[in-house]
Amino acid sequence: MGGDHGPSVVIPAAAIALVRHPQMRFIIVGDETTIRAELAAHPALADKIEIIHTDVAVAMDAKPSQALRQGRWKSSMWLAIQSVRDGGATAVVSAGNTGALMVMAKFCLKSIKGVERPAIAAIWPTIDAECIVLDVGANVGATSRQIVEFALMGAAMARALFGMKAPSVGLLNIGVEEIKGVEEIRDAAAVLKEAPLPLRYHGFVEGDDIGRGTVDVVVTDGFTGNIALKTAEGTAKQIGEYLRAALGRSLLARLGAVLAQGALRALKDKMDPRQLNGGIFLGLNGIVIKSHGGTDATGFACAIDLAYEMAASRVVEQLGNDVSHFHTKLELEGAA
Amino acid sequence: MGGDHGPSVVIPAAAIALVRHPQMRFIIVGDETTIRAELAAHPALADKIEIIHTDVAVAMDAKPSQALRQGRWKSSMWLAIQSVRDGGATAVVSAGNTGALMVMAKFCLKSIKGVERPAIAAIWPTIDAECIVLDVGANVGATSRQIVEFALMGAAMARALFGMKAPSVGLLNIGVEEIKGVEEIRDAAAVLKEAPLPLRYHGFVEGDDIGRGTVDVVVTDGFTGNIALKTAEGTAKQIGEYLRAALGRSLLARLGAVLAQGALRALKDKMDPRQLNGGIFLGLNGIVIKSHGGTDATGFACAIDLAYEMAASRVVEQLGNDVSHFHTKLELEGAA
């Protein structure tokens, strides 16, 4: 029921995702009448779907604490998360209220043992490939311990999802010299440099290193990460506008654009924010994917794909193991 | 002597800027022999230039405190700033060590009365025009009082430079709702909403609002601002790479690119980071412009142009007046 469009986006998106992953099954939680009306147009979904009916939906502008108080046990968001906890579903995908989704997911699924704060990770396109950036908005601010945990979680995700043995990890900062930035980041750097973790600690990286692909995992606090992500999205949109305007200005340019239309369409697809739709909640006992609230069926289907890949690559298990090894080592060192 | 190239960039840049502003005069501070060697190729500069010789130059990797200790009274950076303090120059432009430049400028020129922390402002291209973003790296973190001051300084710059009566000002945040973000930002918002300032307070803005041009002035702390700026630069570069690759891939695309080359060149110019080269130090008793260290003569000339425009529009006076009015009002309110 979440996002700007509810079932009218979610149901067609499920149909798109089903074509790509025919073994997928869906539990759709929400108002049954609305859902059934949408399903009529997608007969392929008929025997792939279970509906859990509820009248209660979390409002997009509800405060997280209020959403938890009013929506617990009964809202569509809660029941969808609960289906992951109870094993009926492997992952939950929602276009609803981000803060409410995080609070409910924490309350229902609980954090993985040893994780102080779950984070939201984004897959960020680079010149040649992709990297993982976290936290992009679960928290405002982060302690050095939380930054180290984010690094560990991001690396676990890269290990599982990208099949890397020791992903490179950088801490987002305003300079690469050791003296730069705030204390929390410098302290986290000191831990990451020394600790025997399943990652290659690269050092500090700057804003332009993200898209350049300098490292596989970029770690930052949720405030900075969210602003960096949205700034990049805004810049991509802005340049798209420039390009459109430039190519429409003269007859010659328009003719050139027609000849190059295949290439320009490929570029447009590459820059399409829907292709990388989906914030990944990391550090919970289950897979939770947050889709953009305003996305369409194509975008929501990408968020479903992401949930599928996260499940198939067993990220949650990888993450749990890595965090538990790290803490065991710290305890052994503490005891020694 | 600063930046990656020293006089071999600065002297040709002065020659470029002189064509655009024939009434300009230059004081070039640094190693006289090197400077004279470069000047030989630019006879137009001959009677427009004064050279202040010094052997001492601040290293690009010196810590600010160390640079101040070792470079005070005698380094090229110091002597250039001092020429502004003593009235010989109206503005100083440097491609040197940013932290050292800020520390020396603060020490030599002093902050404007009532300004707690000078900030670095950037002019940021938007879809239709430009906006001012500050702080992009003078400080890490900012108190609510400093955020209010940044808003006031950014608005004063927009009033002087863009000729606006009441520029719109937004605070960069991770959401537009009043409850979002850290305490410092929420407290600053409360002040800006109430205070009778020569600006229109818009409210919170997000990362993608910067390039969209939602407001004339975007205010943030130096850590977030620096990362947002570099992320946008990196994204622009990345999309430039995508475009180049897409247009080179097929014969048809290459042919189209040839036909559209005028339009594509205009786009390239628009996206050229050299066109907007120059961090503006705001809140000091004088104009200080920091050029990118790695820029070429074209880029450094843009930083000189910026210094010229800042001087011509009397930004420093505007800023001093606005800050002093604001503090007078606060005191009157406090006394009432």
Short mmCIF file of C-alpha atoms in Angstrom, two decimals, chain B residues 86-325:
data_model
loop_
_atom_site.label_atom_id
_atom_site.label_comp_id
_atom_site.label_asym_id
_atom_site.label_seq_id
_atom_site.Cartn_x
_atom_site.Cartn_y
_atom_site.Cartn_z
CA ASP B 86 47.52 46.93 3.24
CA GLY B 87 45.39 48.07 0.33
CA GLY B 88 47.88 47.35 -2.45
CA ALA B 89 45.56 44.68 -3.84
CA THR B 90 41.78 44.38 -3.78
CA ALA B 91 41.69 40.60 -3.82
CA VAL B 92 44.02 37.63 -3.53
CA VAL B 93 43.77 34.51 -5.71
CA SER B 94 45.75 31.39 -4.79
CA ALA B 95 45.96 27.81 -6.05
CA GLY B 96 47.87 26.83 -2.90
CA ASN B 97 47.13 24.80 0.21
CA THR B 98 43.47 25.51 1.17
CA GLY B 99 43.83 25.03 4.93
CA ALA B 100 46.95 27.21 5.06
CA LEU B 101 45.28 29.91 2.97
CA MET B 102 42.30 30.00 5.34
CA VAL B 103 44.41 30.09 8.51
CA MET B 104 46.71 32.80 7.15
CA ALA B 105 43.80 34.84 5.76
CA LYS B 106 42.03 34.69 9.12
CA PHE B 107 45.21 35.67 10.94
CA CYS B 108 46.13 38.49 8.58
CA LEU B 109 42.77 39.93 7.44
CA LYS B 110 40.72 38.97 10.51
CA SER B 111 37.08 37.94 10.42
CA ILE B 112 34.42 40.58 9.87
CA LYS B 113 33.06 41.78 13.21
CA GLY B 114 30.28 39.45 14.34
CA VAL B 115 31.38 36.52 12.15
CA GLU B 116 32.41 33.56 14.27
CA ARG B 117 33.70 31.38 11.44
CA PRO B 118 34.50 32.35 7.87
CA ALA B 119 33.20 29.84 5.30
CA ILE B 120 34.07 28.82 1.76
CA ALA B 121 31.32 29.44 -0.79
CA ALA B 122 31.04 27.87 -4.24
CA ILE B 123 29.00 29.00 -7.20
CA TRP B 124 27.05 25.94 -8.33
CA PRO B 125 25.40 25.65 -11.75
CA THR B 126 21.69 24.85 -11.72
CA ILE B 127 19.41 23.82 -14.59
CA ASP B 128 18.53 27.45 -15.41
CA ALA B 129 21.03 29.60 -13.55
CA GLU B 130 23.44 29.39 -10.60
CA CYS B 131 23.21 29.17 -6.85
CA ILE B 132 25.61 29.72 -3.97
CA VAL B 133 26.53 26.81 -1.71
CA LEU B 134 28.38 27.23 1.57
CA ASP B 135 30.30 26.03 3.56
CA VAL B 136 32.14 23.72 1.15
CA GLY B 137 35.09 22.97 3.37
CA ALA B 138 36.39 25.70 5.66
CA ASN B 139 35.13 23.94 8.80
CA VAL B 140 34.14 20.43 9.85
CA GLY B 141 30.78 20.71 11.54
CA ALA B 142 28.94 23.90 12.42
CA THR B 143 26.91 25.15 15.38
CA SER B 144 23.42 26.52 14.80
CA ARG B 145 24.75 30.05 15.22
CA GLN B 146 27.39 29.42 12.56
CA ILE B 147 24.75 27.98 10.21
CA VAL B 148 22.70 31.15 10.64
CA GLU B 149 25.80 33.21 9.90
CA PHE B 150 26.51 31.14 6.78
CA ALA B 151 22.94 31.84 5.64
CA LEU B 152 23.43 35.54 6.20
CA MET B 153 26.79 35.57 4.40
CA GLY B 154 25.52 33.52 1.46
CA ALA B 155 22.52 35.80 1.10
CA ALA B 156 24.75 38.89 1.25
CA MET B 157 26.86 37.39 -1.54
CA ALA B 158 23.76 36.67 -3.65
CA ARG B 159 22.49 40.21 -3.02
CA ALA B 160 25.78 41.75 -4.16
CA LEU B 161 26.87 39.33 -6.89
CA PHE B 162 23.52 38.39 -8.42
CA GLY B 163 21.85 41.74 -7.65
CA MET B 164 18.98 40.10 -5.75
CA LYS B 165 16.94 41.94 -3.13
CA ALA B 166 15.93 38.98 -0.98
CA PRO B 167 17.58 35.73 -2.10
CA SER B 168 15.89 32.48 -1.10
CA VAL B 169 17.90 30.40 1.36
CA GLY B 170 17.57 26.67 2.10
CA LEU B 171 19.28 24.51 4.69
CA LEU B 172 20.65 21.25 3.28
CA ASN B 173 19.06 18.30 5.08
CA ILE B 174 18.01 14.68 4.56
CA GLY B 175 14.33 15.54 4.29
CA VAL B 176 12.12 18.59 4.11
CA GLU B 177 10.00 17.86 7.19
CA GLU B 178 10.71 19.99 10.27
CA ILE B 179 11.68 17.00 12.43
CA LYS B 180 14.47 15.87 10.05
CA GLY B 181 18.19 16.11 10.58
CA VAL B 182 20.51 17.08 13.37
CA GLU B 183 19.78 19.51 16.18
CA GLU B 184 22.11 22.26 14.90
CA ILE B 185 20.18 22.48 11.64
CA ARG B 186 16.75 22.42 13.29
CA ASP B 187 17.81 25.17 15.71
CA ALA B 188 19.22 27.29 12.88
CA ALA B 189 15.93 26.81 11.00
CA ALA B 190 14.01 28.13 14.00
CA VAL B 191 16.15 31.29 14.06
CA LEU B 192 15.99 31.85 10.28
CA LYS B 193 12.21 31.44 10.26
CA GLU B 194 11.72 34.20 12.84
CA ALA B 195 14.55 36.66 12.27
CA PRO B 196 13.85 39.74 10.12
CA LEU B 197 16.73 39.18 7.69
CA PRO B 198 17.30 40.44 4.15
CA LEU B 199 16.53 36.98 2.75
CA ARG B 200 13.60 34.65 2.13
CA TYR B 201 14.03 31.54 4.27
CA HIS B 202 12.75 28.61 2.21
CA GLY B 203 13.15 25.75 4.68
CA PHE B 204 15.05 22.49 4.31
CA VAL B 205 16.28 21.33 0.92
CA GLU B 206 17.71 17.96 -0.14
CA GLY B 207 20.76 17.06 -2.22
CA ASP B 208 18.88 17.04 -5.52
CA ASP B 209 17.48 20.53 -4.86
CA ILE B 210 20.92 22.10 -5.33
CA GLY B 211 21.22 21.45 -9.07
CA ARG B 212 17.49 21.92 -9.54
CA GLY B 213 17.88 25.53 -8.41
CA THR B 214 15.20 25.31 -5.72
CA VAL B 215 16.88 28.15 -3.79
CA ASP B 216 19.48 30.85 -4.45
CA VAL B 217 21.61 29.94 -1.43
CA VAL B 218 22.16 26.45 0.00
CA VAL B 219 23.60 26.38 3.51
CA THR B 220 25.36 23.41 5.07
CA ASP B 221 28.35 22.55 7.25
CA GLY B 222 31.79 22.32 5.64
CA PHE B 223 31.99 18.54 5.85
CA THR B 224 28.70 17.83 4.08
CA GLY B 225 29.15 20.71 1.65
CA ASN B 226 32.58 19.55 0.57
CA ILE B 227 31.37 16.01 -0.01
CA ALA B 228 28.29 17.19 -1.91
CA LEU B 229 30.43 19.43 -4.14
CA LYS B 230 32.96 16.72 -4.96
CA THR B 231 30.22 14.12 -5.47
CA ALA B 232 28.55 16.40 -8.01
CA GLU B 233 31.89 17.03 -9.78
CA GLY B 234 32.54 13.29 -9.86
CA THR B 235 29.07 12.54 -11.22
CA ALA B 236 29.46 15.13 -13.98
CA LYS B 237 32.80 13.61 -14.97
CA GLN B 238 31.35 10.11 -14.89
CA ILE B 239 28.42 11.03 -17.16
CA GLY B 240 30.85 12.79 -19.51
CA GLU B 241 32.71 9.45 -19.77
CA TYR B 242 29.46 7.58 -20.42
CA LEU B 243 28.51 10.04 -23.16
CA ARG B 244 31.92 9.82 -24.83
CA ALA B 245 31.81 6.02 -24.73
CA ALA B 246 28.22 5.85 -26.03
CA LEU B 247 28.91 8.21 -28.95
CA GLY B 248 32.04 6.32 -29.96
CA ARG B 249 30.51 2.87 -29.97
CA SER B 250 28.94 2.61 -33.46
CA LEU B 251 29.57 4.23 -36.83
CA LEU B 252 26.09 5.77 -36.79
CA ALA B 253 26.64 7.21 -33.30
CA ARG B 254 30.00 8.65 -34.37
CA LEU B 255 28.40 10.23 -37.43
CA GLY B 256 25.63 11.67 -35.26
CA ALA B 257 28.23 13.07 -32.88
CA VAL B 258 29.99 14.81 -35.76
CA LEU B 259 26.75 16.48 -36.87
CA ALA B 260 25.91 17.48 -33.31
CA GLN B 261 29.45 18.53 -32.48
CA GLY B 262 28.57 22.20 -31.99
CA ALA B 263 25.89 21.30 -29.48
CA LEU B 264 28.12 18.75 -27.76
CA ARG B 265 30.93 21.29 -27.49
CA ALA B 266 28.53 23.80 -25.89
CA LEU B 267 27.50 21.07 -23.45
CA LYS B 268 31.13 20.26 -22.71
CA ASP B 269 31.83 23.93 -21.98
CA LYS B 270 28.82 24.09 -19.70
CA MET B 271 30.03 21.03 -17.78
CA ASP B 272 33.66 22.21 -17.74
CA PRO B 273 34.64 22.42 -14.07
CA ARG B 274 37.19 25.12 -14.97
CA GLN B 275 34.35 27.53 -15.75
CA LEU B 276 33.30 27.57 -12.11
CA ASN B 277 36.73 27.31 -10.57
CA GLY B 278 37.11 29.21 -7.34
CA GLY B 279 36.17 28.78 -3.70
CA ILE B 280 35.22 32.11 -2.18
CA PHE B 281 36.30 32.76 1.41
CA LEU B 282 33.41 34.63 3.02
CA GLY B 283 33.45 36.48 6.32
CA LEU B 284 36.93 38.01 6.11
CA ASN B 285 37.92 41.67 5.79
CA GLY B 286 39.01 41.17 2.20
CA ILE B 287 38.47 39.02 -0.86
CA VAL B 288 40.25 35.68 -0.95
CA ILE B 289 39.66 33.21 -3.78
CA LYS B 290 40.98 29.66 -3.72
CA SER B 291 41.56 28.11 -7.13
CA HIS B 292 41.72 24.34 -7.62
CA GLY B 293 45.34 23.29 -7.21
CA GLY B 294 45.33 21.20 -10.38
CA THR B 295 43.70 23.68 -12.73
CA ASP B 296 45.23 25.16 -15.88
CA ALA B 297 45.48 28.78 -17.07
CA THR B 298 41.84 28.79 -18.28
CA GLY B 299 40.63 27.64 -14.88
CA PHE B 300 42.85 30.00 -12.91
CA ALA B 301 41.69 32.89 -15.11
CA CYS B 302 38.10 32.07 -14.08
CA ALA B 303 39.15 32.34 -10.44
CA ILE B 304 40.66 35.77 -11.22
CA ASP B 305 37.39 36.79 -12.93
CA LEU B 306 35.52 35.74 -9.83
CA ALA B 307 37.81 37.89 -7.66
CA TYR B 308 37.10 40.79 -10.01
CA GLU B 309 33.33 40.33 -9.79
CA MET B 310 33.47 39.99 -6.01
CA ALA B 311 35.41 43.25 -5.80
CA ALA B 312 33.19 45.09 -8.28
CA SER B 313 30.00 44.04 -6.49
CA ARG B 314 31.34 45.10 -3.09
CA VAL B 315 30.39 41.81 -1.43
CA VAL B 316 32.57 42.37 1.63
CA GLU B 317 30.83 45.67 2.46
CA GLN B 318 27.39 44.12 1.88
CA LEU B 319 28.26 41.23 4.15
CA GLY B 320 29.67 43.43 6.88
CA ASN B 321 26.55 45.59 6.89
CA ASP B 322 24.17 42.62 6.94
CA VAL B 323 25.97 40.88 9.78
CA SER B 324 26.22 44.03 11.85
CA HIS B 325 22.50 44.81 11.36
#
